[in-house]
Coordinates of C-alpha atoms in Angstrom, one line a residue:
M1 CA -31.5 6.1 -31.0
T2 CA -30.4 7.5 -34.4
Q3 CA -26.8 8.4 -34.5
P4 CA -26.0 11.9 -35.9
K5 CA -24.3 11.9 -39.3
P6 CA -20.6 12.9 -39.2
A7 CA -19.6 16.3 -40.5
R8 CA -18.7 16.2 -44.2
P9 CA -15.0 16.8 -44.4
T10 CA -13.5 19.6 -46.5
A11 CA -10.0 19.8 -47.9
A12 CA -7.1 19.7 -45.5
P13 CA -6.5 22.9 -43.4
G14 CA -4.1 25.5 -44.7
R15 CA -3.9 27.6 -47.9
T16 CA -6.7 26.8 -50.2
R17 CA -5.5 24.9 -53.2
I18 CA -8.7 24.3 -55.2
M19 CA -9.5 27.0 -57.7
S20 CA -12.1 27.4 -60.5
P21 CA -10.9 26.6 -64.0
T22 CA -10.8 30.3 -64.8
E23 CA -8.7 31.1 -61.7
I24 CA -6.4 28.2 -62.5
A25 CA -5.6 29.5 -65.9
R26 CA -5.2 33.0 -64.8
T27 CA -3.0 32.2 -61.7
A28 CA -0.7 29.7 -63.5
Q29 CA -0.8 31.5 -66.8
A30 CA -1.8 28.1 -68.2
P31 CA -1.3 27.3 -71.8
R32 CA -4.5 27.6 -73.8
S33 CA -6.0 25.3 -76.4
A34 CA -8.1 26.7 -79.1
P35 CA -11.8 27.4 -78.5
E36 CA -14.4 26.1 -80.9
T37 CA -14.2 29.4 -82.8
G38 CA -10.4 29.5 -82.9
T39 CA -8.1 29.6 -85.8
A40 CA -9.1 26.9 -88.3
P41 CA -6.4 24.5 -89.5
G42 CA -4.8 25.8 -92.7
V43 CA -5.7 29.4 -92.1
S44 CA -2.6 31.7 -91.7
R45 CA -2.5 34.9 -89.6
P46 CA 0.4 37.1 -88.5
P47 CA 2.3 35.3 -85.7
D48 CA 2.8 36.8 -82.3
L49 CA 5.9 34.6 -81.6
T50 CA 8.4 33.0 -83.9
Y51 CA 10.5 29.9 -83.0
W52 CA 13.5 28.8 -85.2
L53 CA 14.0 25.1 -85.0
E54 CA 17.5 23.9 -85.8
H55 CA 16.1 20.5 -86.9
A56 CA 12.4 19.6 -86.8
W57 CA 10.5 16.3 -87.2
Y58 CA 8.3 17.7 -89.9
D59 CA 6.1 15.9 -92.5
N60 CA 7.5 12.5 -91.2
H61 CA 11.2 13.4 -91.8
V62 CA 13.9 15.5 -90.2
E63 CA 13.9 19.0 -91.8
P64 CA 16.8 21.5 -91.0
G65 CA 16.1 25.2 -90.5
V66 CA 12.3 25.5 -89.8
T67 CA 10.5 28.5 -88.4
I68 CA 7.0 28.4 -86.9
G69 CA 4.8 31.3 -86.1
V70 CA 2.5 31.1 -83.0
T71 CA -0.4 33.2 -81.9
T72 CA -0.6 33.8 -78.1
D73 CA -4.4 34.1 -77.9
D74 CA -5.0 30.4 -78.8
G75 CA -1.5 28.9 -78.7
R76 CA -1.7 27.6 -82.3
I77 CA 0.8 27.4 -85.1
T78 CA -0.1 30.0 -87.8
E79 CA 2.7 29.2 -90.2
V80 CA 5.6 26.8 -90.9
R81 CA 8.5 27.7 -93.1
T82 CA 11.3 25.4 -94.2
G83 CA 14.8 26.1 -95.5
V84 CA 15.5 28.9 -93.1
T85 CA 19.2 28.5 -92.6
A86 CA 19.7 31.0 -89.8
P87 CA 17.4 32.3 -87.0
P88 CA 15.4 35.4 -88.0
A89 CA 15.6 38.5 -85.9
G90 CA 13.6 38.2 -82.8
A91 CA 13.0 34.4 -83.1
T92 CA 13.5 32.1 -80.1
V93 CA 16.1 29.5 -81.0
L94 CA 15.6 25.8 -80.3
R95 CA 18.8 23.9 -81.0
G96 CA 18.5 20.1 -81.4
L97 CA 15.7 18.1 -82.8
T98 CA 12.2 19.5 -82.2
L99 CA 9.3 17.1 -82.1
P100 CA 5.6 17.6 -81.4
G101 CA 5.0 17.6 -77.6
L102 CA 4.9 14.1 -76.1
A103 CA 1.7 12.7 -74.7
N104 CA 1.6 10.7 -71.5
T105 CA -1.7 8.8 -72.1
H106 CA -1.9 7.0 -68.8
S107 CA -0.8 8.3 -65.4
H108 CA -1.6 7.7 -61.7
A109 CA 0.2 10.7 -60.3
F110 CA 0.4 9.5 -56.7
H111 CA 2.2 6.3 -57.7
R112 CA 5.3 8.5 -58.2
A113 CA 5.6 8.3 -54.4
L114 CA 6.2 4.5 -54.7
R115 CA 9.3 4.8 -56.8
S116 CA 12.2 2.7 -55.4
T117 CA 10.2 1.9 -52.2
V118 CA 8.4 -0.9 -54.1
Q119 CA 11.7 -2.2 -55.6
V120 CA 12.7 -3.8 -52.3
G121 CA 12.3 -7.5 -52.2
S122 CA 10.0 -9.5 -54.5
G123 CA 6.3 -10.1 -55.1
T124 CA 3.6 -9.7 -57.7
F125 CA 1.2 -7.0 -58.9
W126 CA -1.1 -7.9 -56.0
T127 CA 1.6 -7.4 -53.3
W128 CA 2.6 -4.2 -55.0
R129 CA -1.0 -3.1 -54.8
E130 CA -0.9 -3.2 -51.0
F131 CA 1.9 -0.7 -50.9
M132 CA -0.1 1.5 -53.3
Y133 CA -3.1 1.5 -51.0
G134 CA -1.0 2.7 -48.1
F135 CA 0.0 5.8 -50.0
A136 CA -3.5 6.4 -51.4
A137 CA -4.9 6.4 -47.9
R138 CA -2.7 9.4 -46.8
L139 CA -3.7 11.7 -49.7
T140 CA -5.6 14.9 -49.0
P141 CA -6.5 17.6 -51.6
D142 CA -3.6 19.7 -50.5
S143 CA -1.0 16.9 -50.4
Y144 CA -2.2 15.5 -53.7
H145 CA -2.0 18.9 -55.3
A146 CA 1.6 19.4 -54.1
L147 CA 2.7 15.9 -55.3
A148 CA 0.9 16.1 -58.6
R149 CA 2.3 19.6 -59.3
A150 CA 5.8 18.2 -58.8
V151 CA 5.1 15.1 -60.9
Y152 CA 3.6 17.1 -63.8
A153 CA 6.6 19.4 -63.6
E154 CA 8.8 16.3 -63.9
M155 CA 6.8 15.4 -67.0
A156 CA 7.3 18.8 -68.5
L157 CA 11.1 18.3 -68.0
A158 CA 10.7 15.0 -69.9
G159 CA 9.0 16.8 -72.9
I160 CA 5.5 15.8 -72.0
T161 CA 3.0 18.5 -72.9
A162 CA -0.3 16.6 -72.0
V163 CA -1.2 13.9 -69.5
G164 CA -4.1 11.6 -69.2
E165 CA -4.7 11.3 -65.4
F166 CA -6.6 8.1 -64.6
H167 CA -8.1 9.4 -61.4
Y168 CA -10.0 7.4 -58.8
V169 CA -9.0 8.8 -55.4
H170 CA -12.2 10.7 -55.0
H171 CA -13.3 10.8 -51.4
T172 CA -12.0 10.7 -47.8
P173 CA -10.4 7.5 -46.6
D174 CA -13.7 6.2 -45.1
G175 CA -15.6 7.0 -48.3
T176 CA -17.3 10.2 -47.1
P177 CA -17.4 12.8 -49.9
Y178 CA -15.7 16.1 -49.4
D179 CA -17.8 19.1 -49.0
H180 CA -16.7 19.9 -52.5
P181 CA -17.2 16.4 -54.1
N182 CA -14.5 16.9 -56.8
A183 CA -11.9 18.4 -54.4
M184 CA -9.3 15.8 -55.4
G185 CA -9.9 16.0 -59.1
E186 CA -9.8 19.8 -59.1
A187 CA -6.5 19.6 -57.1
L188 CA -5.1 17.6 -60.1
I189 CA -6.4 20.1 -62.6
A190 CA -4.9 22.9 -60.6
A191 CA -1.6 21.1 -60.3
A192 CA -1.3 20.6 -64.1
A193 CA -2.0 24.3 -64.7
E194 CA 0.7 25.3 -62.2
A195 CA 3.1 22.9 -63.8
G196 CA 2.2 24.3 -67.2
I197 CA 1.0 21.2 -69.0
R198 CA -2.4 20.1 -70.4
I199 CA -4.5 17.5 -68.6
T200 CA -7.3 15.2 -69.6
L201 CA -8.8 14.2 -66.2
L202 CA -10.1 10.6 -66.8
D203 CA -12.5 10.5 -63.9
T204 CA -12.7 6.9 -63.0
A205 CA -15.6 4.7 -61.9
Y206 CA -14.4 2.3 -59.2
L207 CA -17.3 0.6 -57.5
S208 CA -16.5 -2.9 -56.4
S209 CA -13.5 -5.0 -55.1
G210 CA -14.0 -7.9 -57.5
L211 CA -16.1 -10.0 -59.8
T212 CA -18.9 -12.1 -58.3
K213 CA -22.1 -13.5 -59.6
R214 CA -24.1 -11.2 -57.3
R215 CA -25.5 -8.0 -58.7
G216 CA -23.3 -5.1 -57.9
G217 CA -20.1 -7.1 -57.5
A218 CA -18.2 -7.5 -54.3
P219 CA -18.3 -4.5 -52.0
P220 CA -15.2 -2.3 -51.8
E221 CA -12.7 -3.3 -49.2
R222 CA -11.7 -0.9 -46.5
H223 CA -8.8 0.7 -48.5
Q224 CA -11.0 1.1 -51.6
L225 CA -13.8 3.0 -49.9
R226 CA -12.4 6.4 -51.0
F227 CA -12.4 5.3 -54.6
S228 CA -16.1 4.4 -54.8
D229 CA -19.2 6.5 -55.5
G230 CA -21.4 3.5 -54.8
T231 CA -23.1 3.2 -58.1
A232 CA -22.4 4.3 -61.7
D233 CA -25.3 6.7 -61.5
A234 CA -23.8 8.4 -58.5
W235 CA -20.4 8.5 -60.2
A236 CA -22.0 10.1 -63.3
E237 CA -23.7 12.8 -61.1
R238 CA -20.4 13.7 -59.4
A239 CA -18.3 13.6 -62.6
S240 CA -20.9 15.8 -64.4
A241 CA -19.9 18.7 -62.2
L242 CA -16.4 18.7 -63.7
K243 CA -16.1 21.0 -66.7
D244 CA -13.6 21.5 -69.5
S245 CA -11.4 24.5 -69.2
D246 CA -8.6 26.1 -71.3
H247 CA -6.0 23.6 -70.3
A248 CA -8.1 20.7 -69.0
R249 CA -10.5 18.3 -70.6
I250 CA -12.8 15.9 -68.7
G251 CA -13.0 12.3 -69.8
A252 CA -14.1 9.1 -68.2
A253 CA -12.6 5.8 -67.2
I254 CA -13.8 2.3 -66.1
H255 CA -11.2 1.2 -63.7
S256 CA -11.5 -2.5 -64.8
V257 CA -14.2 -5.1 -65.2
R258 CA -13.2 -6.1 -61.6
A259 CA -14.2 -2.7 -60.3
V260 CA -17.3 -1.8 -62.3
P261 CA -20.1 -4.4 -62.3
A262 CA -21.2 -5.6 -65.8
E263 CA -24.7 -4.1 -65.4
Q264 CA -23.2 -0.7 -64.8
L265 CA -20.7 -0.6 -67.6
A266 CA -23.1 0.9 -70.1
T267 CA -23.8 3.9 -67.7
V268 CA -20.2 5.0 -67.8
A269 CA -20.0 4.4 -71.6
A270 CA -23.1 6.4 -72.2
W271 CA -21.9 9.3 -70.0
A272 CA -18.7 9.5 -72.2
G273 CA -20.7 9.1 -75.4
E274 CA -23.1 11.9 -74.7
R275 CA -20.2 14.3 -74.2
G276 CA -17.9 13.0 -76.9
A277 CA -15.3 12.4 -74.2
P278 CA -12.5 10.0 -74.1
L279 CA -13.2 6.7 -72.3
H280 CA -10.3 4.6 -70.9
V281 CA -10.2 1.2 -69.1
H282 CA -7.6 -1.0 -67.6
L283 CA -8.0 -4.2 -69.7
S284 CA -6.6 -7.7 -69.1
E285 CA -3.6 -6.5 -67.3
Q286 CA -3.6 -9.7 -65.2
T287 CA -4.5 -13.3 -66.1
A288 CA -6.3 -13.5 -62.7
E289 CA -8.8 -10.8 -64.1
N290 CA -9.4 -12.9 -67.2
D291 CA -9.9 -16.1 -65.1
A292 CA -12.4 -14.4 -62.8
C293 CA -14.3 -12.8 -65.7
L294 CA -14.6 -16.2 -67.5
A295 CA -15.8 -17.8 -64.2
V296 CA -18.5 -15.2 -63.5
H297 CA -19.6 -14.1 -67.0
G298 CA -18.4 -16.9 -69.3
R299 CA -16.5 -14.5 -71.5
T300 CA -13.3 -12.5 -71.6
P301 CA -13.1 -8.9 -70.3
T302 CA -12.8 -7.6 -73.8
R303 CA -16.0 -9.5 -74.9
L304 CA -17.8 -8.3 -71.8
L305 CA -16.9 -4.7 -72.6
A306 CA -18.0 -5.2 -76.2
D307 CA -21.3 -6.6 -75.2
H308 CA -22.0 -3.6 -73.0
G309 CA -21.1 -0.9 -75.6
V310 CA -17.8 0.2 -74.1
L311 CA -15.5 -0.4 -77.2
G312 CA -15.2 2.2 -79.9
A313 CA -12.9 4.8 -81.5
R314 CA -13.1 7.1 -78.4
T315 CA -12.2 4.3 -76.1
T316 CA -8.6 3.3 -75.1
G317 CA -7.8 0.0 -73.4
V318 CA -4.8 0.4 -71.1
H319 CA -2.3 -2.5 -71.1
N320 CA -4.3 -5.0 -73.2
T321 CA -1.8 -7.6 -72.1
H322 CA -3.4 -11.0 -72.0
L323 CA -5.7 -11.2 -75.0
T324 CA -7.2 -13.9 -77.1
D325 CA -7.3 -13.8 -80.9
E326 CA -11.0 -12.9 -80.6
D327 CA -10.1 -10.1 -78.2
I328 CA -7.6 -8.6 -80.6
A329 CA -10.1 -8.8 -83.5
L330 CA -12.8 -7.1 -81.3
L331 CA -10.5 -4.2 -80.3
G332 CA -9.1 -3.8 -83.9
S333 CA -12.4 -3.9 -85.7
S334 CA -14.0 -1.4 -83.3
H335 CA -10.9 0.9 -83.6
T336 CA -10.5 0.8 -79.8
G337 CA -7.1 2.2 -78.9
T338 CA -4.3 0.5 -77.0
C339 CA -2.1 2.4 -74.5
M340 CA 1.0 0.4 -73.7
C341 CA 3.0 1.2 -70.6
P342 CA 6.1 -1.0 -71.0
T343 CA 8.1 0.4 -68.1
T344 CA 5.3 -0.4 -65.6
E345 CA 4.3 -3.6 -67.3
R346 CA 7.9 -4.9 -66.9
D347 CA 8.3 -3.4 -63.4
L348 CA 5.2 -5.3 -62.2
A349 CA 6.1 -8.4 -64.2
D350 CA 2.7 -8.2 -65.9
G351 CA 3.8 -9.5 -69.3
I352 CA 4.3 -8.2 -72.8
G353 CA 1.1 -7.1 -74.6
P354 CA 0.5 -8.0 -78.3
A355 CA 0.9 -4.4 -79.4
A356 CA 2.1 -5.2 -83.0
R357 CA -0.9 -7.6 -83.6
L358 CA -3.3 -5.0 -82.1
Q359 CA -2.0 -2.3 -84.4
R360 CA -2.2 -4.5 -87.5
A361 CA -5.8 -5.4 -86.5
G362 CA -6.8 -1.7 -86.4
S363 CA -6.1 -0.5 -82.8
P364 CA -4.3 2.8 -82.6
L365 CA -1.3 2.8 -80.2
S366 CA -0.3 5.3 -77.5
L367 CA 2.0 5.3 -74.6
G368 CA 1.9 6.0 -70.9
S369 CA 4.2 6.0 -67.8
D370 CA 1.4 4.6 -65.6
S371 CA 3.0 4.0 -62.2
H372 CA 6.0 6.3 -62.9
A373 CA 8.7 3.7 -62.2
V374 CA 10.3 6.2 -64.7
I375 CA 8.8 9.2 -66.5
D376 CA 10.2 8.9 -70.0
I377 CA 8.0 8.5 -73.0
L378 CA 11.0 8.0 -75.2
E379 CA 11.9 5.0 -73.1
E380 CA 8.3 3.8 -73.4
A381 CA 8.5 3.9 -77.2
R382 CA 11.9 2.2 -77.2
A383 CA 10.7 -0.5 -74.7
M384 CA 7.6 -1.3 -76.8
E385 CA 9.9 -2.2 -79.8
L386 CA 12.6 -3.9 -77.7
D387 CA 10.1 -6.0 -75.7
E388 CA 8.5 -7.2 -79.0
R389 CA 12.0 -8.1 -80.2
L390 CA 12.6 -10.2 -77.1
R391 CA 9.3 -12.1 -77.6
S392 CA 9.7 -12.6 -81.3
R393 CA 13.5 -12.8 -81.6
R394 CA 13.1 -10.5 -84.6
R395 CA 14.0 -6.8 -85.0
G396 CA 12.2 -3.9 -86.5
H397 CA 8.5 -4.2 -85.7
W398 CA 8.0 -0.4 -85.8
T399 CA 10.0 2.3 -87.5
A400 CA 11.2 5.2 -85.4
A401 CA 8.6 7.3 -87.2
S402 CA 5.8 4.9 -86.1
L403 CA 7.0 5.0 -82.5
L404 CA 7.2 8.8 -82.5
H405 CA 3.6 8.8 -83.8
A406 CA 2.5 6.7 -80.8
A407 CA 4.4 9.0 -78.5
T408 CA 2.8 12.2 -80.0
A409 CA -0.2 12.3 -82.2
G410 CA -1.5 8.9 -81.1
G411 CA -1.4 9.8 -77.5
H412 CA -3.0 13.2 -77.9
A413 CA -5.8 11.7 -80.0
A414 CA -6.5 9.2 -77.2
L415 CA -6.7 12.1 -74.8
G416 CA -9.3 13.9 -76.9
R417 CA -6.8 16.4 -78.4
P418 CA -6.6 15.5 -82.1
E419 CA -5.4 19.1 -82.7
A420 CA -2.1 18.3 -81.0
G421 CA 0.9 16.1 -81.9
R422 CA 1.8 17.6 -85.2
I423 CA 4.0 20.5 -86.4
E424 CA 1.7 22.1 -89.0
T425 CA -0.5 25.2 -89.5
G426 CA -3.5 25.1 -87.2
A427 CA -2.1 22.6 -84.7
L428 CA -1.4 23.4 -81.1
A429 CA 2.1 24.9 -80.6
D430 CA 3.2 22.1 -78.2
L431 CA 6.9 21.2 -78.8
V432 CA 9.8 19.3 -77.3
T433 CA 13.4 19.7 -78.3
I434 CA 15.9 16.8 -77.9
A435 CA 19.5 17.8 -77.6
L436 CA 21.7 16.1 -80.3
D437 CA 25.0 16.8 -78.6
T438 CA 24.9 14.8 -75.3
V439 CA 26.8 11.7 -74.5
R440 CA 23.8 9.7 -75.6
T441 CA 22.9 11.5 -78.7
A442 CA 26.2 12.9 -80.2
G443 CA 27.5 11.3 -83.3
P444 CA 24.7 10.3 -85.6
L445 CA 23.8 12.4 -88.6
P446 CA 21.0 14.9 -87.9
R447 CA 18.8 13.2 -90.6
L448 CA 18.8 10.2 -88.3
G449 CA 17.3 12.3 -85.5
A450 CA 14.1 10.2 -85.2
E451 CA 16.2 7.1 -84.6
T452 CA 18.4 8.9 -82.2
A453 CA 15.5 10.2 -80.2
V454 CA 13.8 6.8 -80.0
F455 CA 16.7 4.4 -79.6
A456 CA 19.3 6.5 -77.8
A457 CA 17.9 9.6 -76.1
S458 CA 16.1 9.8 -72.8
A459 CA 14.1 12.3 -70.8
A460 CA 17.5 13.7 -69.6
D461 CA 18.2 14.9 -73.1
V462 CA 15.1 17.2 -73.3
R463 CA 16.4 20.7 -73.7
H464 CA 13.2 22.7 -74.3
T465 CA 9.4 22.2 -73.9
V466 CA 6.9 24.6 -75.3
V467 CA 3.2 24.4 -74.5
G468 CA 0.7 26.6 -76.4
G469 CA 3.7 28.7 -77.6
R470 CA 4.9 29.3 -74.1
H471 CA 8.5 28.3 -73.4
L472 CA 7.9 26.2 -70.4
V473 CA 11.2 24.4 -70.1
R474 CA 14.2 26.4 -71.2
D475 CA 17.6 24.8 -71.5
G476 CA 16.5 22.0 -69.2
A477 CA 15.1 24.3 -66.4
H478 CA 11.4 24.5 -65.6
T479 CA 10.2 28.1 -65.7
L480 CA 7.3 27.8 -63.3
V481 CA 8.6 25.2 -60.8
P482 CA 12.1 26.4 -60.0
D483 CA 13.3 23.3 -58.0
V484 CA 11.4 20.2 -59.2
P485 CA 13.6 17.7 -57.3
K486 CA 13.0 19.5 -54.1
A487 CA 9.2 19.7 -54.8
L488 CA 9.2 16.0 -55.4
A489 CA 11.2 15.1 -52.3
E490 CA 9.1 17.3 -50.0
S491 CA 5.7 16.2 -51.3
I492 CA 6.7 12.5 -51.2
A493 CA 8.1 12.8 -47.7
A494 CA 4.8 14.3 -46.5
L495 CA 3.1 11.1 -47.5
R496 CA 5.4 8.7 -45.7
G497 CA 3.5 9.3 -42.4

């Protein structure tokens, strides 16, 4: 007798959280990036808003007394003026050092619930992963929306104006799709809008539990069922229903060579290529992944990706920790990006990736907070340099300016937003202001503001965040989420079961 199919589940009961992109933008008054026909770079028009920056990171140096004009229809900078010694009438004053908004290139929002819990005892990446699976199993569209909204608000308080969400929790715990197949992804899009930041949703193909010689790889384990669409073609069909909106862009991700069988890598790469979308991939984070790939395919994960058309200028490898000389050459010559996540890589005892060698080879650098052991892109920038010092026993691998570039323009480019990450006419008016009068930042000359930001400041020193010209964080307070610590505490408590 044929058993009846179970009912297809919907989102958790309660107030509906999932909205269309238009509703999201309207409800949250989300910041807007320019449409294709928006103001062209270099074209000036009368501003709707004016900000006066006490000090600005402008044209690769600290410039005192800068005003910028912003249009509210597309959130772009229409003019930049230097040498303005006092705030003009009606201007919003940003005291401190103002930088382009920070980009968090690699995030798993639900990992924020693991903070401190996974610091008890010892273990490895693989034992940490078991804790992560437990939290992933409890997520619903509503609970994920609540947690992500709080996490993205925490990011805004840390000066982050755009996040790359590496999203693979797609279905119900037993793998059954929701009635609305992208309920989880759209919960994240809504959460970013309500927290006021931009998102690139990197919808992730996660199809198998490991590398085997059998076609299709090893089937997903029980706790991985909700990650998998079964095949890359089924993943592409579901992901194609997601659409760009004013504050959200849709990209793709290959979870890893462990999780996407070799014969299906090209399908994911082609999907991203047809759309001109960013494509990200966890790459050589663990030596065990390299060993398994060599055993099954007779080549490194980097070579496997290259052979299947995954590498390229729109692709970013995340971690890129355990690489051979040939791997580094392949990534550099193809201009594949590298996203380093030093606070997670050290937290999980993964190792120190060869970021300096990768950049010299031609791989652009960006930064991410990944598992959110901390959310602080300034710390990620500092850690990349300091980790390299520990390995090489030599100082000064990057200038403060180079590290700021990775934290801003480099990250935004990796997320498919080359129009962000700069203070110049035509760029998105996304800004972060670092206080220069706290116990960490007081004392240095203002002209050393870049060095102060990278090597002394922290997320706690962020005074203002502006997204699309909108003053999102004012004097350290979030204007849309009034009590971010409470929102974090309540949403995490709901997942403890």
